[in-house]
Coordinates of N, CA and C in Angstrom, one line a residue:
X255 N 0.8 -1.2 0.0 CA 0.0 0.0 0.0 C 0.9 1.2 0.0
X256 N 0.6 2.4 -0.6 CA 1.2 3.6 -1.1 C 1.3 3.9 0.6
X257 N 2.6 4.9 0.5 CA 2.7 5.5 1.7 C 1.9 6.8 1.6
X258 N 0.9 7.2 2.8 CA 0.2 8.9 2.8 C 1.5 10.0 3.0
X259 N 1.3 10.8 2.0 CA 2.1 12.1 2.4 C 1.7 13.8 2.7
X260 N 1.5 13.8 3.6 CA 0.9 15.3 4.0 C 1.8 16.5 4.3
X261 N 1.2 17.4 4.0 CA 1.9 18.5 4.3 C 0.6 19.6 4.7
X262 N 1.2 19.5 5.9 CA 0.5 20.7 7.2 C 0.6 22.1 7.0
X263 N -0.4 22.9 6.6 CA -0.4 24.3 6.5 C -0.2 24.9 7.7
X264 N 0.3 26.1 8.0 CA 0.1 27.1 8.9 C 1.1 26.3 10.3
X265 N 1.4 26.5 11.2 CA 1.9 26.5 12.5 C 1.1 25.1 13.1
X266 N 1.8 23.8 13.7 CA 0.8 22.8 14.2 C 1.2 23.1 15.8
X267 N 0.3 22.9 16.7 CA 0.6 23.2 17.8 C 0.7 21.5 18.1
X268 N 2.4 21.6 19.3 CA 2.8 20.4 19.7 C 1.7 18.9 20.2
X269 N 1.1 19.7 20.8 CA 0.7 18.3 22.0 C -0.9 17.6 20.8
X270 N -1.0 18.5 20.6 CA -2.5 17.7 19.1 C -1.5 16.6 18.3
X271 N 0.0 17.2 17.6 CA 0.3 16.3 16.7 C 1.0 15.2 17.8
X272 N 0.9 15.0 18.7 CA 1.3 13.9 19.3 C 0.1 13.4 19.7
X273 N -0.7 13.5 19.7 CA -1.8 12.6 20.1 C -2.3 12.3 18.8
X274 N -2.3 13.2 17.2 CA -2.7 12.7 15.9 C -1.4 11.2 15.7
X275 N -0.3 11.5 16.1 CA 0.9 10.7 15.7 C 0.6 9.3 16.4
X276 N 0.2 9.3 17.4 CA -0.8 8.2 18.4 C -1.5 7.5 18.0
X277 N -2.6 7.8 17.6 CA -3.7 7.4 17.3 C -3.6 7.0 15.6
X278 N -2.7 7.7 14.7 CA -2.0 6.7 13.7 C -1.7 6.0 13.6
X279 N -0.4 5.5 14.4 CA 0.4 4.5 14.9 C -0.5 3.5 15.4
X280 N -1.7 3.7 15.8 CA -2.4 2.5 16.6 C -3.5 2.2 15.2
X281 N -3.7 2.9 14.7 CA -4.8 2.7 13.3 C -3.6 1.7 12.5
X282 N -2.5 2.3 12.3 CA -1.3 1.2 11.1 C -1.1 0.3 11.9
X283 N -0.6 -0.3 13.4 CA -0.5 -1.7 13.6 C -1.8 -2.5 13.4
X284 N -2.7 -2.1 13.5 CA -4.1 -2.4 13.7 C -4.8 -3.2 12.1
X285 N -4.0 -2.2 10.8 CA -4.6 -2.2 9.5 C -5.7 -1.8 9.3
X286 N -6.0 -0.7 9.9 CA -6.9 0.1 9.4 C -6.4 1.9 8.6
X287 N -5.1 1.5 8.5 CA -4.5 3.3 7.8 C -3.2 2.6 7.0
X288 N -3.1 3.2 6.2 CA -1.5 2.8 6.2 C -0.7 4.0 6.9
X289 N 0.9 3.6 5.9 CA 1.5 4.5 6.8 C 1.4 6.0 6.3
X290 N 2.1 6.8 7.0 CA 2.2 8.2 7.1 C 3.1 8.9 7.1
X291 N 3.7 9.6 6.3 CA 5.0 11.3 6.3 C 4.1 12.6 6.6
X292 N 4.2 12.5 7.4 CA 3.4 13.9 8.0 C 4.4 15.7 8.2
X293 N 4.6 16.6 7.3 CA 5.5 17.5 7.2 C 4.5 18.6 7.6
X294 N 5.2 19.1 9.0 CA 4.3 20.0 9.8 C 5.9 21.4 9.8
X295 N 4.9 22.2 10.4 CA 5.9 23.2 11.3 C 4.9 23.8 12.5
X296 N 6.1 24.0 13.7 CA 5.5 24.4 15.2 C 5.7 25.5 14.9
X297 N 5.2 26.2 16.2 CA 5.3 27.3 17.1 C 6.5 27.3 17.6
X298 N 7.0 28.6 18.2 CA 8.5 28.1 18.6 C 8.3 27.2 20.1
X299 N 9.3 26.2 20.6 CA 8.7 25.6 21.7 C 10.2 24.7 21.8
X300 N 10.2 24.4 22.6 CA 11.5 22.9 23.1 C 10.7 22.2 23.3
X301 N 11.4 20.7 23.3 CA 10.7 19.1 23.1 C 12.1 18.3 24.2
X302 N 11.3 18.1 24.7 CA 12.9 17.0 26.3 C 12.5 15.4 25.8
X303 N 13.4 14.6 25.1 CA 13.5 13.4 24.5 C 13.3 12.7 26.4
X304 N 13.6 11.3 25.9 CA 14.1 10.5 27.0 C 15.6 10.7 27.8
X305 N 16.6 11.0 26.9 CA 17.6 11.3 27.7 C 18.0 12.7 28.3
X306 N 16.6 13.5 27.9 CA 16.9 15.4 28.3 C 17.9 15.6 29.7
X307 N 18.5 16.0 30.0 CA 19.0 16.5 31.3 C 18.3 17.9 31.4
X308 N 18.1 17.8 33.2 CA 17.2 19.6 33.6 C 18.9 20.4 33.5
X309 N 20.1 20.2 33.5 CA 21.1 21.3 33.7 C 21.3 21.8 32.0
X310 N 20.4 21.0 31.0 CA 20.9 21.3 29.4 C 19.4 22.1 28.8
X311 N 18.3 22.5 29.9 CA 17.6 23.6 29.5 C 17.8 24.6 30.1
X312 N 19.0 25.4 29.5 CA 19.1 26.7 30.1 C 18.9 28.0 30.2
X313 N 17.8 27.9 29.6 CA 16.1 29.0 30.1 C 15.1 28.9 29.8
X314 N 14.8 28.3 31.4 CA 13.6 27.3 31.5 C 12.1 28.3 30.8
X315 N 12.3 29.6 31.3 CA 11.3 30.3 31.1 C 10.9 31.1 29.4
X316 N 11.9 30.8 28.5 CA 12.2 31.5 27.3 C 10.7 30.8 26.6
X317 N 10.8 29.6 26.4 CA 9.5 29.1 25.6 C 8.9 28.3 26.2
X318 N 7.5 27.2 25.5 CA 7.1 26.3 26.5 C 7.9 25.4 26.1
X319 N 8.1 24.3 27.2 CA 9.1 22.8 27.1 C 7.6 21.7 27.0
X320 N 7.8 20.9 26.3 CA 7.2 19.9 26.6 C 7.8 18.5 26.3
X321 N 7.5 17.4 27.5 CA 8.5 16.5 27.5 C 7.8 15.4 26.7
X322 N 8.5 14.4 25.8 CA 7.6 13.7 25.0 C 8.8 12.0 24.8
X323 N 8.3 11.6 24.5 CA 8.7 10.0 24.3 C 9.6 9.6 23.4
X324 N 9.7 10.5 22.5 CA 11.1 10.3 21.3 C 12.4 9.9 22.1
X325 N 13.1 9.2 21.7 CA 14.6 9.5 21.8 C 15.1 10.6 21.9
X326 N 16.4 10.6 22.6 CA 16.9 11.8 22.4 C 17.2 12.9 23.4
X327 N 17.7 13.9 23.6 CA 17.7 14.9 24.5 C 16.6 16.5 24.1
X328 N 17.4 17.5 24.2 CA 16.7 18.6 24.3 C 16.7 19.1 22.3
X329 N 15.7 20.0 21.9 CA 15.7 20.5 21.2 C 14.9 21.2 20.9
X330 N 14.9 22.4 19.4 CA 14.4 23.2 19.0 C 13.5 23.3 18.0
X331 N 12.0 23.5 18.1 CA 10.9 23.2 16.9 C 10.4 25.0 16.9
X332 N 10.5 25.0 15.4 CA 10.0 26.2 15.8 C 9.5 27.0 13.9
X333 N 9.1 27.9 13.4 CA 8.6 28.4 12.1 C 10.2 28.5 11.6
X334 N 10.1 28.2 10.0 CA 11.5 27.9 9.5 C 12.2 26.8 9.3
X335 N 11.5 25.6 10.2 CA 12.2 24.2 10.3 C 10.8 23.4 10.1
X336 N 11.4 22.8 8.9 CA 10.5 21.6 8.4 C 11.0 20.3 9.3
X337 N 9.5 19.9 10.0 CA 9.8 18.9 10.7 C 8.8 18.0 9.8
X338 N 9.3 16.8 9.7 CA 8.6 15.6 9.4 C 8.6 14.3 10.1
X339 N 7.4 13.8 10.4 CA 7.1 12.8 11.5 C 6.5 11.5 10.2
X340 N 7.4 10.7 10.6 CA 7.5 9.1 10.2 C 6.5 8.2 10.7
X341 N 5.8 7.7 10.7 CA 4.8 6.6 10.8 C 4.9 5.4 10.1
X342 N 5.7 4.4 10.3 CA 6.6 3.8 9.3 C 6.7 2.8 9.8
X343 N 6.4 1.5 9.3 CA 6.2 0.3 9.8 C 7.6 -0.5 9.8
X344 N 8.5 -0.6 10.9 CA 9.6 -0.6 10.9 C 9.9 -2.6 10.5
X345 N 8.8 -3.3 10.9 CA 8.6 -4.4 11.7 C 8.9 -5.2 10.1
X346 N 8.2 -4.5 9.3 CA 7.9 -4.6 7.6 C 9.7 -4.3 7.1
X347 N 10.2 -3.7 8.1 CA 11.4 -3.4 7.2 C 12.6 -3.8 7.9
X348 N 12.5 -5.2 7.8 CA 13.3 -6.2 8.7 C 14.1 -6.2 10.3
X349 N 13.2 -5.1 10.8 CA 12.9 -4.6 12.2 C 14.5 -4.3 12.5
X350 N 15.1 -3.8 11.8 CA 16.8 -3.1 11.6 C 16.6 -1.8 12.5
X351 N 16.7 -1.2 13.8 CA 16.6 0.0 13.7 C 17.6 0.8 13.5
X352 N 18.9 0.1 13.4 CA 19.9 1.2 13.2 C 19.9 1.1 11.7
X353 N 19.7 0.0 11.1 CA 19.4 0.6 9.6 C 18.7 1.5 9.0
X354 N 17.4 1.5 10.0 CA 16.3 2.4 9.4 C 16.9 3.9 10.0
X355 N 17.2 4.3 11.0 CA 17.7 5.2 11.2 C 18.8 5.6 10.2
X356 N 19.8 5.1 9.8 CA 20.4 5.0 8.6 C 20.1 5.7 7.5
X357 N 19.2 5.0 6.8 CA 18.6 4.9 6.0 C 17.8 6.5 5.8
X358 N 17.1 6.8 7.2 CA 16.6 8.3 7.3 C 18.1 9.6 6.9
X359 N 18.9 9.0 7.8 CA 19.8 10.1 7.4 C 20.7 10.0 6.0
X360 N 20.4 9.4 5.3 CA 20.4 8.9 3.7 C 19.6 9.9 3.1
X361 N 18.3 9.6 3.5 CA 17.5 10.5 3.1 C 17.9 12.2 2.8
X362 N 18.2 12.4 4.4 CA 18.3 14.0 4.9 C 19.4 14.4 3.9
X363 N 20.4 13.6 3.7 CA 21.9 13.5 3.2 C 21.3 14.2 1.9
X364 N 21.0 13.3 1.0 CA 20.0 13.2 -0.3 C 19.8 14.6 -0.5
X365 N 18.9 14.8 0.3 CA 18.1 15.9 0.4 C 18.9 17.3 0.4
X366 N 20.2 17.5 1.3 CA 20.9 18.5 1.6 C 21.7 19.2 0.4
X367 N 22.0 17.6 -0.4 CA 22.7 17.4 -2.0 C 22.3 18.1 -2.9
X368 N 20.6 18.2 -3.0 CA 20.1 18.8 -3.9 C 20.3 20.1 -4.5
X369 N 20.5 21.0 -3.0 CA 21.2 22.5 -2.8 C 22.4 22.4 -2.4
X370 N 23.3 21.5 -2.9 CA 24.7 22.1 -2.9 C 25.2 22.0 -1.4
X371 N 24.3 21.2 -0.1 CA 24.7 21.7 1.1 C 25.6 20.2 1.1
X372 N 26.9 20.2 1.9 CA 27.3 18.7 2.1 C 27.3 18.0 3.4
X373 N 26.3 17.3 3.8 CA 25.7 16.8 5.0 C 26.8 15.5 5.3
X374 N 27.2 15.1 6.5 CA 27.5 13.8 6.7 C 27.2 13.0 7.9
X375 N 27.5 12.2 8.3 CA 27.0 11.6 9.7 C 28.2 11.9 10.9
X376 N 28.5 11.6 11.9 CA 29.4 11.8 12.8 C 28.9 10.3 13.8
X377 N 30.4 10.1 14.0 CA 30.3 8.6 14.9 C 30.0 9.2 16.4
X378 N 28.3 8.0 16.6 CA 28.5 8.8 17.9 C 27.5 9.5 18.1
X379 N 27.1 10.2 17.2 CA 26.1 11.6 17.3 C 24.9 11.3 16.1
X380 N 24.1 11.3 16.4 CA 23.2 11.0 15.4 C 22.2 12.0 14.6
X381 N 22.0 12.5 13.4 CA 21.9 13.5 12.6 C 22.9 13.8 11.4
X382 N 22.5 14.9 11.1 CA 23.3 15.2 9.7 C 23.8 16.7 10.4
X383 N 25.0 16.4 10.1 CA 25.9 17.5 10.3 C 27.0 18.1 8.9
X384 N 27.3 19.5 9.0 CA 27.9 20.5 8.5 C 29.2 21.0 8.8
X385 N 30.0 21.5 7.8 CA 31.5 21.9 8.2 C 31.4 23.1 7.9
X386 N 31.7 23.9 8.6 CA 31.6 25.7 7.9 C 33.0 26.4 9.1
X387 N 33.6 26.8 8.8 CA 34.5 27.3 8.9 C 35.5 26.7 10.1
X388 N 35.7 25.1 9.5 CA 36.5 24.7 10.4 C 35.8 24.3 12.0
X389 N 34.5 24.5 11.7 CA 33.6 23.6 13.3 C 32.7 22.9 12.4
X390 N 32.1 22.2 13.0 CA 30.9 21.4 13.1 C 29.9 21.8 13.5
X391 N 28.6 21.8 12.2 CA 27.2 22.2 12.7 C 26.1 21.2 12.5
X392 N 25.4 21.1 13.3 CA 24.1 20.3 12.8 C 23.0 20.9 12.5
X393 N 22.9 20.6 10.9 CA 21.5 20.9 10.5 C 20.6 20.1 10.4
X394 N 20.2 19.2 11.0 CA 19.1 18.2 10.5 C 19.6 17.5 11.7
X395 N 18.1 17.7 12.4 CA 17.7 16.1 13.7 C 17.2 15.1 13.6
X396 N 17.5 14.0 14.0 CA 16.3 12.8 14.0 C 16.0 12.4 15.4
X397 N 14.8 11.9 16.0 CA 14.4 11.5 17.1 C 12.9 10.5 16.8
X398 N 13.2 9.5 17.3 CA 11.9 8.6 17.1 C 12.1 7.6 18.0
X399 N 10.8 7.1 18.1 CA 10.1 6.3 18.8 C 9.0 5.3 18.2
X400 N 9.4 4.3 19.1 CA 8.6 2.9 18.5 C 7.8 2.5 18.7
X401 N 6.5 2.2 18.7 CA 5.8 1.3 19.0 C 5.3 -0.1 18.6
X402 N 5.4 -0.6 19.1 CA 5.4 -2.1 18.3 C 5.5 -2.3 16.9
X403 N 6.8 -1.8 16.7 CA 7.7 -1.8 15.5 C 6.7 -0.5 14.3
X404 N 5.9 0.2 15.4 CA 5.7 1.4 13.9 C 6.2 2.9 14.9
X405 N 7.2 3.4 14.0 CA 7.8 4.3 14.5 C 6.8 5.9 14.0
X406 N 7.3 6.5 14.9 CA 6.8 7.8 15.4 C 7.4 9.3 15.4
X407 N 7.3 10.2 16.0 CA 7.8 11.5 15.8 C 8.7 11.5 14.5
X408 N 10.3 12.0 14.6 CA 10.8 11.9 13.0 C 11.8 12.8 13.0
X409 N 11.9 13.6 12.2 CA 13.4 14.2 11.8 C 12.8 15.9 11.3
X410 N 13.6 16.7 11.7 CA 14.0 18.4 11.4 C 15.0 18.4 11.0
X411 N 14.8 19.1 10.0 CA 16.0 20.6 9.0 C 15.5 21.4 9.1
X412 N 17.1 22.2 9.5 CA 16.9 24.2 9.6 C 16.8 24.7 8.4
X413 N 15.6 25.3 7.7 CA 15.9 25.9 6.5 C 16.1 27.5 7.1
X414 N 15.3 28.0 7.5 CA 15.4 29.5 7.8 C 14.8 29.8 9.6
X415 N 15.2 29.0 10.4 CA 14.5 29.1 11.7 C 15.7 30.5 12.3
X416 N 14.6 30.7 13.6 CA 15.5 31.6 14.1 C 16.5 31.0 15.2
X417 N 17.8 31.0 14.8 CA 18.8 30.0 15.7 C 19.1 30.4 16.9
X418 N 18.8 31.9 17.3 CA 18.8 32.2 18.2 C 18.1 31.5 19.4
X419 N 17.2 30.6 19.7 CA 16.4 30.0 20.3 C 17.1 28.7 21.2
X420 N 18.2 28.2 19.5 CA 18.7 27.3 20.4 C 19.5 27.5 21.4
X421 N 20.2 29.2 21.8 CA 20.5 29.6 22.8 C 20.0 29.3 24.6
X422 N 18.6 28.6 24.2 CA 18.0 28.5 25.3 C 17.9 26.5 25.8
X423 N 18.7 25.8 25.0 CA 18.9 24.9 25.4 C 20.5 24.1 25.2
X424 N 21.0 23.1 25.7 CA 22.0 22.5 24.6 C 22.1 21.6 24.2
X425 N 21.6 22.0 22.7 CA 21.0 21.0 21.7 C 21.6 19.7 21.1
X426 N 20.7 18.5 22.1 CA 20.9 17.1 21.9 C 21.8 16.6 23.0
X427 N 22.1 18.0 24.1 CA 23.1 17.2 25.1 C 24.6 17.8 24.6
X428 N 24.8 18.4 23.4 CA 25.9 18.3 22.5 C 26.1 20.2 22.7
X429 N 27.6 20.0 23.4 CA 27.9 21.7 23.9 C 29.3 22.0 23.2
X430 N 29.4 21.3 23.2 CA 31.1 21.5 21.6 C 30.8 21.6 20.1
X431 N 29.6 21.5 19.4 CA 29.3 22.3 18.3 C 27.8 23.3 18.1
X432 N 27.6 23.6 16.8 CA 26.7 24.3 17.1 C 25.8 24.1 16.1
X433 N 24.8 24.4 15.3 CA 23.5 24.6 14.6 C 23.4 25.7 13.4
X434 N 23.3 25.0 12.5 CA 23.1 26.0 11.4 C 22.1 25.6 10.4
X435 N 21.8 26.5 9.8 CA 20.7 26.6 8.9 C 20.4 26.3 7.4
X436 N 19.9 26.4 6.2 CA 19.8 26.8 5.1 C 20.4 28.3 5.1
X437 N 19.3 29.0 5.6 CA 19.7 30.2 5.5 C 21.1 31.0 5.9
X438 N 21.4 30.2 7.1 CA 23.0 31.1 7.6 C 24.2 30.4 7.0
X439 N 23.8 29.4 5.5 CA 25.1 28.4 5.0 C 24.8 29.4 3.6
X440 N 24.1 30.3 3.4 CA 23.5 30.9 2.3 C 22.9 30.7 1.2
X441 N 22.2 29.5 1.9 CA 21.4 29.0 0.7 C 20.1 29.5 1.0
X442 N 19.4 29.6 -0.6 CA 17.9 30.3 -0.4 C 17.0 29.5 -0.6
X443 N 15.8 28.6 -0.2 CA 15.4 27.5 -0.3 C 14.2 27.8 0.2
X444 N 12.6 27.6 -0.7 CA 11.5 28.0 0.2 C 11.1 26.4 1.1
X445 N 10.1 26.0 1.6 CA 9.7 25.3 2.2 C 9.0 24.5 1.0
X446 N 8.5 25.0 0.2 CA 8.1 24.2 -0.9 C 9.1 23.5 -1.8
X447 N 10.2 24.2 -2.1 CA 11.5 23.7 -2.6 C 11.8 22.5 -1.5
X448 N 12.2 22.9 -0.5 CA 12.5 21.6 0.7 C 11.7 20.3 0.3
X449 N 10.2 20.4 0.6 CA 9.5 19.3 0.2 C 9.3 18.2 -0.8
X450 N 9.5 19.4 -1.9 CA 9.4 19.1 -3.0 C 10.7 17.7 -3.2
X451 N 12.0 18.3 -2.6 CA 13.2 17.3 -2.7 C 13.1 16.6 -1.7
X452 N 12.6 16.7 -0.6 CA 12.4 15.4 0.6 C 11.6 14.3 -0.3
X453 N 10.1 14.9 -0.9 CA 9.4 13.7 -1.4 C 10.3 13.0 -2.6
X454 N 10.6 13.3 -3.4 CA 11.7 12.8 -4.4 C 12.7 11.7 -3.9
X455 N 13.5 12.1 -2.8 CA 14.5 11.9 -2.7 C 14.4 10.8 -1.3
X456 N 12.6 10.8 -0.9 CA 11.9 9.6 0.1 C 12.0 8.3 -1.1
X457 N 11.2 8.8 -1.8 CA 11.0 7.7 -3.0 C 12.5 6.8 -3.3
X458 N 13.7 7.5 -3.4 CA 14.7 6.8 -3.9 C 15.2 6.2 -2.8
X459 N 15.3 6.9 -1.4 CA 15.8 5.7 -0.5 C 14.8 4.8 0.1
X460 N 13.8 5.1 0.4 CA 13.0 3.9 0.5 C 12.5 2.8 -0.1
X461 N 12.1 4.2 -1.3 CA 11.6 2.7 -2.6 C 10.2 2.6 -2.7
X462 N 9.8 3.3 -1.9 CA 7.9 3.5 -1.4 C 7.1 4.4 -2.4
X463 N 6.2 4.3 -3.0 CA 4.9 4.7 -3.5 C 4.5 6.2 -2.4
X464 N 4.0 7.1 -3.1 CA 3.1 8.0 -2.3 C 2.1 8.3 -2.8
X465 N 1.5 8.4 -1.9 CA 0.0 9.4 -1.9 C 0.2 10.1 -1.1
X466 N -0.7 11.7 -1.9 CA -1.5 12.8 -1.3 C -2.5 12.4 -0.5
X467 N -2.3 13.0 0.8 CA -3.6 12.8 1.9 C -4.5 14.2 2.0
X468 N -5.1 14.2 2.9 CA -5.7 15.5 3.8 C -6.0 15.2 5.1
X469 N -5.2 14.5 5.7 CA -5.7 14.0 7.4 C -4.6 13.3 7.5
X470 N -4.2 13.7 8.8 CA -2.9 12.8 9.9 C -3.9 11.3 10.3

């Protein structure tokens, strides 16, 4: 069955698309939905994974925090960063998760290629990371979560967010590099351009069929 592919107008407020991401996940083990790419953007806000530490949000009061079940430590959702949440029947895909994780940052990789940006992995740290003047930045997160082998939440790239934000946490746990963007590597990229190469460039590493939806 074709994978659904959406894309979220306007700002999605956190705690709805975790209970839409929920109630997906329990419709696809179930066989009543298939799966789902759900490409949203928040409000600005932090997200505390399972491994968050309280000494790595370091202003508690700047945005709301909400703590959620992904992997992972602290980070940054906010207008400007295409986030996309996976609903992905892992179980179907020889229940590998370090592959499949893999596999996603293949994707992101893919994707960064398209504009000229050159992403790679780092041992250790998981995401797609950037070289710009002799440091290391990460532009692209992944964070997910399983449920009886159909995975959940998903992966962010900075196209144009305001980076200043991640000032208020340290992002992933990780305090020896920093975060950069589409926009501050000077590339000009709309959100429609982004998409347009994520869906493309889903098709070639996964190998999956899509459909247009209108519902998470």
């Amino acid at each position: 069955m074709p994978i659904e592919w959406r894309i979220q107008p306007g700002l999605q407020p956190y705690l709805p698309a975790v209970a839409a991401m929920e109630e997906r996940v329990r419709a696809i083990r179930n066989g009543e939905a298939p799966e789902l790419v759900w490409l949203v953007e928040h409000p600005p806000l932090y997200t505390a994974g399972t491994s968050a530490k309280p000494e790595d949000l370091l202003v508690p009061d700047r945005l709301p925090v909400h703590r959620t079940g992904r992997g992972g430590e602290f980070t940054y959702h906010g207008p400007g960063q295409r986030v996309a949440y996976l609903m992905l029947d892992v179980g179907c895909r020889g229940r590998d998760v370090r592959r499949f994780v893999r596999s996603i940052e293949a994707w992101l990789i893919a994707t960064l290629d398209a504009f000229g940006i050159h992403g790679d992995r780092r041992d250790g740290r998981v995401g797609v990371w950037v070289t710009r003047s002799g440091g290391e930045y990460k532009i692209a997160a992944v964070g997910l979560r399983l449920r009886r082998w159909i995975s959940y939440h998903g992966i962010s790239i900075n196209v144009d967010p305001d980076l200043g934000h991640y000032g208020g946490i340290v992002p992933c746990g990780i305090r020896q590099h920093g975060v950069t963007s589409f926009a501050a590597l000077g590339v000009t990229a709309t959100m429609q351009d982004i998409d347009a190469v994520l869906r493309t460039t889903f098709t070639e590493i996964f190998g999956s069929a899509l459909t247009d939806t209108a519902d998470p």
